[in-house]
mmCIF file of C-alpha atoms and ligand atoms in Angstrom:
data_model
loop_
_atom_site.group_PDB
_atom_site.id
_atom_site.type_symbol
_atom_site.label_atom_id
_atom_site.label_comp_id
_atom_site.label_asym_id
_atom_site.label_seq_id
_atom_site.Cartn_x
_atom_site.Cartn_y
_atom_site.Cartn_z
ATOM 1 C CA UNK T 1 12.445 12.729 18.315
ATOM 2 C CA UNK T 2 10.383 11.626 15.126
ATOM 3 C CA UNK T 3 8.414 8.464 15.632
ATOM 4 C CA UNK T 4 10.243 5.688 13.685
ATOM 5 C CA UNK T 5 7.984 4.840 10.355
ATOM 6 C CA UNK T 6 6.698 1.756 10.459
ATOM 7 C CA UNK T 7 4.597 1.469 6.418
ATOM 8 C CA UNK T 8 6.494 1.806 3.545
ATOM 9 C CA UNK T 9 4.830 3.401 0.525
ATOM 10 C CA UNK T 10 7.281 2.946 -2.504
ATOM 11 C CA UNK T 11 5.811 3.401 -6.112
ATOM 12 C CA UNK T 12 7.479 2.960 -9.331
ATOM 13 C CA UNK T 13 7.225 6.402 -10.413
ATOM 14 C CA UNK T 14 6.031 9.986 -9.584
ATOM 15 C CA UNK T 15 3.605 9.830 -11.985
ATOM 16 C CA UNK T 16 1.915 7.147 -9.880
ATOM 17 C CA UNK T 17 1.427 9.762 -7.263
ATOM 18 C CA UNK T 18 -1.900 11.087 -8.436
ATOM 19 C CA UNK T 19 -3.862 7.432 -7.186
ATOM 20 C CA UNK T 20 -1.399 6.661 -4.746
ATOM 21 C CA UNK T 21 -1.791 9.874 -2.754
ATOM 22 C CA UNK T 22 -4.963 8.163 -1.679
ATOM 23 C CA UNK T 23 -2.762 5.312 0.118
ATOM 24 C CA UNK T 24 -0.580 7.727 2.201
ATOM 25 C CA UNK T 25 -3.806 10.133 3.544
ATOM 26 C CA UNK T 26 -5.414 6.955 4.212
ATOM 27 C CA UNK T 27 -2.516 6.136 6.407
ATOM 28 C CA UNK T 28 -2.590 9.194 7.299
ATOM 29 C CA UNK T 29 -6.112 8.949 8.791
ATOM 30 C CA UNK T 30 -5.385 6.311 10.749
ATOM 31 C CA UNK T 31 -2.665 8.208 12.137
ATOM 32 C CA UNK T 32 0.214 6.296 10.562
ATOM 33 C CA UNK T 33 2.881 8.664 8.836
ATOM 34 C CA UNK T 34 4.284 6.201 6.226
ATOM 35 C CA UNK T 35 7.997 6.589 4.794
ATOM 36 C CA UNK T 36 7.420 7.283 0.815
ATOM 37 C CA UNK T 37 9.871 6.322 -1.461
ATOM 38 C CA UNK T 38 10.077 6.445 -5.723
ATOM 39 C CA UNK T 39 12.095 3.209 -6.613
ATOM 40 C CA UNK T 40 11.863 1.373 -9.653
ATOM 41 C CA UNK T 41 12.034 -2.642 -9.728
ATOM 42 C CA UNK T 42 13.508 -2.062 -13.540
ATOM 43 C CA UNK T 43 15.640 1.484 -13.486
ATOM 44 C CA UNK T 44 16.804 1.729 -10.015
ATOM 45 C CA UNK T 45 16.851 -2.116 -9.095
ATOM 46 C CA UNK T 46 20.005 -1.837 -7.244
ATOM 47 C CA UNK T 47 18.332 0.759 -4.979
ATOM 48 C CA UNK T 48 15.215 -1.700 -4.851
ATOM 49 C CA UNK T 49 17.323 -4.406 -3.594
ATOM 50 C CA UNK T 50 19.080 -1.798 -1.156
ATOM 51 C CA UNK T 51 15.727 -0.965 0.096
ATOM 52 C CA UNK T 52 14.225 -4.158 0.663
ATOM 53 C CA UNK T 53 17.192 -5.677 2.442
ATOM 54 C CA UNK T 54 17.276 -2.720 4.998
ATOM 55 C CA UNK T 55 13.504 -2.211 5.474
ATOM 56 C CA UNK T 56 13.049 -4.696 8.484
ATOM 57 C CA UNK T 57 15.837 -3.016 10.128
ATOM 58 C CA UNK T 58 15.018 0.278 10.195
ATOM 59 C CA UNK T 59 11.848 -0.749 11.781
ATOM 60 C CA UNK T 60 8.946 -0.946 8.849
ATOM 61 C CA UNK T 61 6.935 -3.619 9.423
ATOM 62 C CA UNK T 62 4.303 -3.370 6.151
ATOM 63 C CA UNK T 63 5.765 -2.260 2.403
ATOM 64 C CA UNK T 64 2.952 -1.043 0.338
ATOM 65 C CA UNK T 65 4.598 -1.304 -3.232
ATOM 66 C CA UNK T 66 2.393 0.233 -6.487
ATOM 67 C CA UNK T 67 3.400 0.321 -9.810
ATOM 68 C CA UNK T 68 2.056 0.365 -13.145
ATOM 69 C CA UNK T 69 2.362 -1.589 -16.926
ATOM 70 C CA UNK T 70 4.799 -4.675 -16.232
ATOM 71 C CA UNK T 71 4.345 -4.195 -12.444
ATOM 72 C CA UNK T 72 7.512 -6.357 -10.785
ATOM 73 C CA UNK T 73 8.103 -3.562 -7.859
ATOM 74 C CA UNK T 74 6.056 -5.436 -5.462
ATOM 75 C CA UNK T 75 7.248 -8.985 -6.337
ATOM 76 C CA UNK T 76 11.152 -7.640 -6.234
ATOM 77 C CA UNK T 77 10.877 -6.414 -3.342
ATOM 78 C CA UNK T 78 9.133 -9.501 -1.690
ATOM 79 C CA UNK T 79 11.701 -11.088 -3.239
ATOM 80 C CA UNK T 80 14.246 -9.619 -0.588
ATOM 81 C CA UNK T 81 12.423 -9.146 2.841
ATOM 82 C CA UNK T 82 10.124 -11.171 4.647
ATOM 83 C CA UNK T 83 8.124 -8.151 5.584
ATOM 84 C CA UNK T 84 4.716 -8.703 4.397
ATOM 85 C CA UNK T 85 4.486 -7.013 1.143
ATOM 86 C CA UNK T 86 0.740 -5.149 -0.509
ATOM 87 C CA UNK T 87 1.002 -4.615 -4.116
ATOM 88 C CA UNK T 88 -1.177 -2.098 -5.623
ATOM 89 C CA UNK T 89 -1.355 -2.438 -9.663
ATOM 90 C CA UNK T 90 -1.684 1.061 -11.366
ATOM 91 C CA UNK T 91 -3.195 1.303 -14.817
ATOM 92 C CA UNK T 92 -0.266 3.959 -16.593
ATOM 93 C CA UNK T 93 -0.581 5.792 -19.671
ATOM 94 C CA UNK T 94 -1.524 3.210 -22.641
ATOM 95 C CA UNK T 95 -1.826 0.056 -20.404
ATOM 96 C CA UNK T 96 -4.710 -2.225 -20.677
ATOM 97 C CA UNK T 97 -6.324 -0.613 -18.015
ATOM 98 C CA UNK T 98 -4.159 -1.771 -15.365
ATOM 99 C CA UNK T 99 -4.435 -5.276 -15.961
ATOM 100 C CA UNK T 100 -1.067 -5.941 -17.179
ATOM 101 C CA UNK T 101 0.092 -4.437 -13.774
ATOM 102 C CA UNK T 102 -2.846 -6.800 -11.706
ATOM 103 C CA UNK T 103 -0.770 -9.856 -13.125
ATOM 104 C CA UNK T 104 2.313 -9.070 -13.200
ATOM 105 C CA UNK T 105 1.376 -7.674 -9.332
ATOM 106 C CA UNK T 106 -0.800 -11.113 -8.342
ATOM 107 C CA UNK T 107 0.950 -13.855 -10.337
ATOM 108 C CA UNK T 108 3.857 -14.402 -7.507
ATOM 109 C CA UNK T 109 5.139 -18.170 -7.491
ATOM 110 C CA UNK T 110 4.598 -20.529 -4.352
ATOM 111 C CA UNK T 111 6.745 -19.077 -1.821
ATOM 112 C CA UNK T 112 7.186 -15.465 -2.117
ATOM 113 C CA UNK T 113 3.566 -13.770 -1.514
ATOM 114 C CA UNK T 114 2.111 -10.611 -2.993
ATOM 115 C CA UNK T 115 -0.874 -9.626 -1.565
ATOM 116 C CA UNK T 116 -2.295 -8.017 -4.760
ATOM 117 C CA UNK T 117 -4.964 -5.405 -3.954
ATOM 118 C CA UNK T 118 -7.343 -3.973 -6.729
ATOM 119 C CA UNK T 119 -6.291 -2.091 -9.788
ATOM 120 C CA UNK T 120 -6.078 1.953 -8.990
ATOM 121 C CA UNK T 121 -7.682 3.998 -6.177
ATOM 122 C CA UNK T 122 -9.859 1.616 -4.345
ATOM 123 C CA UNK T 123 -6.244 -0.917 -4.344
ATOM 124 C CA UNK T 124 -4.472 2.041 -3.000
ATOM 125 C CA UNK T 125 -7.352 2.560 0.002
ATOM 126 C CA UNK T 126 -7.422 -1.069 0.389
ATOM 127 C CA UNK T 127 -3.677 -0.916 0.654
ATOM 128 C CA UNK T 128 -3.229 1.727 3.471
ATOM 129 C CA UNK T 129 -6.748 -0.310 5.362
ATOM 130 C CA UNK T 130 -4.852 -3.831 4.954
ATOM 131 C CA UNK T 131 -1.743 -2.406 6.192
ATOM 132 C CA UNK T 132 -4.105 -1.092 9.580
ATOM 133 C CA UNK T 133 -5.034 -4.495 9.854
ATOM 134 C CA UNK T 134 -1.623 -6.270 10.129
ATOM 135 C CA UNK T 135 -0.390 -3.656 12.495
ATOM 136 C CA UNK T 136 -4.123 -3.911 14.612
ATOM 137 C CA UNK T 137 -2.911 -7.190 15.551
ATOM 138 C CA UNK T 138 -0.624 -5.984 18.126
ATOM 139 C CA UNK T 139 -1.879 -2.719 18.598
ATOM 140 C CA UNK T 140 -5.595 -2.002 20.414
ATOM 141 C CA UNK T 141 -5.767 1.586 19.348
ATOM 142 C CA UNK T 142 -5.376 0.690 15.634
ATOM 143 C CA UNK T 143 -7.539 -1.958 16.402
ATOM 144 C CA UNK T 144 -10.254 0.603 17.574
ATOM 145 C CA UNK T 145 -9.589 2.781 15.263
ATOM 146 C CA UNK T 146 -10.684 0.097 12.298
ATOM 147 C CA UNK T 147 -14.023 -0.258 14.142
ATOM 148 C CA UNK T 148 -15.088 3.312 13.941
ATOM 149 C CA UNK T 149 -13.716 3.318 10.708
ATOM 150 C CA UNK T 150 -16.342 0.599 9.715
ATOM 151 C CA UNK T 151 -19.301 2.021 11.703
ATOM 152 C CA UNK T 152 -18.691 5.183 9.635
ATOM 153 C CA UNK T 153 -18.411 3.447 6.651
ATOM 154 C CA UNK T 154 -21.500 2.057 7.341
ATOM 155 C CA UNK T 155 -23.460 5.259 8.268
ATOM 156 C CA UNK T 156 -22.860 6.425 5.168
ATOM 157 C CA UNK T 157 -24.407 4.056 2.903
ATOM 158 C CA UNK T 158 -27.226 4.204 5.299
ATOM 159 C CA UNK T 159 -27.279 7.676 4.764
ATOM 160 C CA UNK T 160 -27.038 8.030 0.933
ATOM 161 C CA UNK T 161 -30.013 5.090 0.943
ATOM 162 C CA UNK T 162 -32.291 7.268 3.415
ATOM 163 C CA UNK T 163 -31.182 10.395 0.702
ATOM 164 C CA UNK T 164 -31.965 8.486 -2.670
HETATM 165 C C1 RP5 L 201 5.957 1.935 -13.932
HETATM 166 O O1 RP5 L 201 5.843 2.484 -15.190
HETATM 167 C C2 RP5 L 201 5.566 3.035 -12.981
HETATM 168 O O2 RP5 L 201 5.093 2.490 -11.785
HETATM 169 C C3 RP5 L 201 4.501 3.780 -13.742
HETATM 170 O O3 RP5 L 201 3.203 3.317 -13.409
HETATM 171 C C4 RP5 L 201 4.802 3.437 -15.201
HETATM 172 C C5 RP5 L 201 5.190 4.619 -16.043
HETATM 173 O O4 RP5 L 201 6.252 5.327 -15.438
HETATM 174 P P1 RP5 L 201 6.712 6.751 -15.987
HETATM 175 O O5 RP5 L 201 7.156 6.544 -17.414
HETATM 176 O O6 RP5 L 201 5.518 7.664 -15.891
HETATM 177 O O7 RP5 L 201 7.830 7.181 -15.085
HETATM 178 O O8 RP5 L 201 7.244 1.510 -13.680
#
């Protein structure tokens, strides 16, 4: 039987795919196979709503929501679940470079969290690293995992500086 998913990657479109692909293999290389969903928080909201009310029951624990220009995917969905929500902003076709989607993303009232990671591909790493993080705290292999994620990390800027 499949293992049940336990991240969430939803984006607001399929052309957010492109940055967001770096998110999922992310997950991926932590060995976390995340359920991936296109919903919109402005032309599918009823599905949005559907979504976020039945997340925690089907056994996510993390929703990594991305979207671009007015970016309310992450807030609506926060808005219905108490699952801790990521927001990645996206900078789409003609947007300020994303920063339209940073604060609609990051400017959540008192209350109902985002936590807003950076505009475009480093937000969508960030995303799937952050998400490793919450789950590390009740699980040791994610938890090891992270570290030799880090001591790579580190190896190769130590590298590149021996190679400049
Ligand atoms: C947002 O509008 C999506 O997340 C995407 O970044 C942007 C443009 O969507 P498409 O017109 O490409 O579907 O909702």
């Amino acid at each position: 039987m499949a293992e049940k998913k336990v991240v969430a990657v939803v984006m607001g479109s399929d052309s957010d795919m492109p940055v967001m692909k770096a998110c999922i293999d992310k997950l991926k290389e932590f060995g976390i196979e995340p359920e991936v969903r296109i919903i919109s928080a402005h032309r599918t909201p009823d599905i949005a709503v559907e979504f976020a009310e039945s997340a925690a029951a089907k056994g996510i624990k993390v929703i990594i929501a991305a979207a671009g220009m007015a970016a309310h995917l992450a807030g609506a969905l926060a808005a219905r679940t108490t699952l801790p929500i990521i927001g990645v902003p996206l900078a789409a076709d003609q947007s300020p470079a994303g920063i339209d989607a940073l604060l609609s993303t990051v400017q959540m009232p008192p209350g109902v969290p985002v936590a807003s990671m950076a505009i475009g591909k480093a937000g969508a790493v960030n995303a799937a690293v952050f998400a490793v993080q919450i789950l590390a705290l009740s699980d040791e292999k994610l938890t090891a995992k992270l570290s030799e994620f880090r001591k790579t990390q580190r190896q190769k800027v130590i590298e590149k500086d021996s190679a400049v």
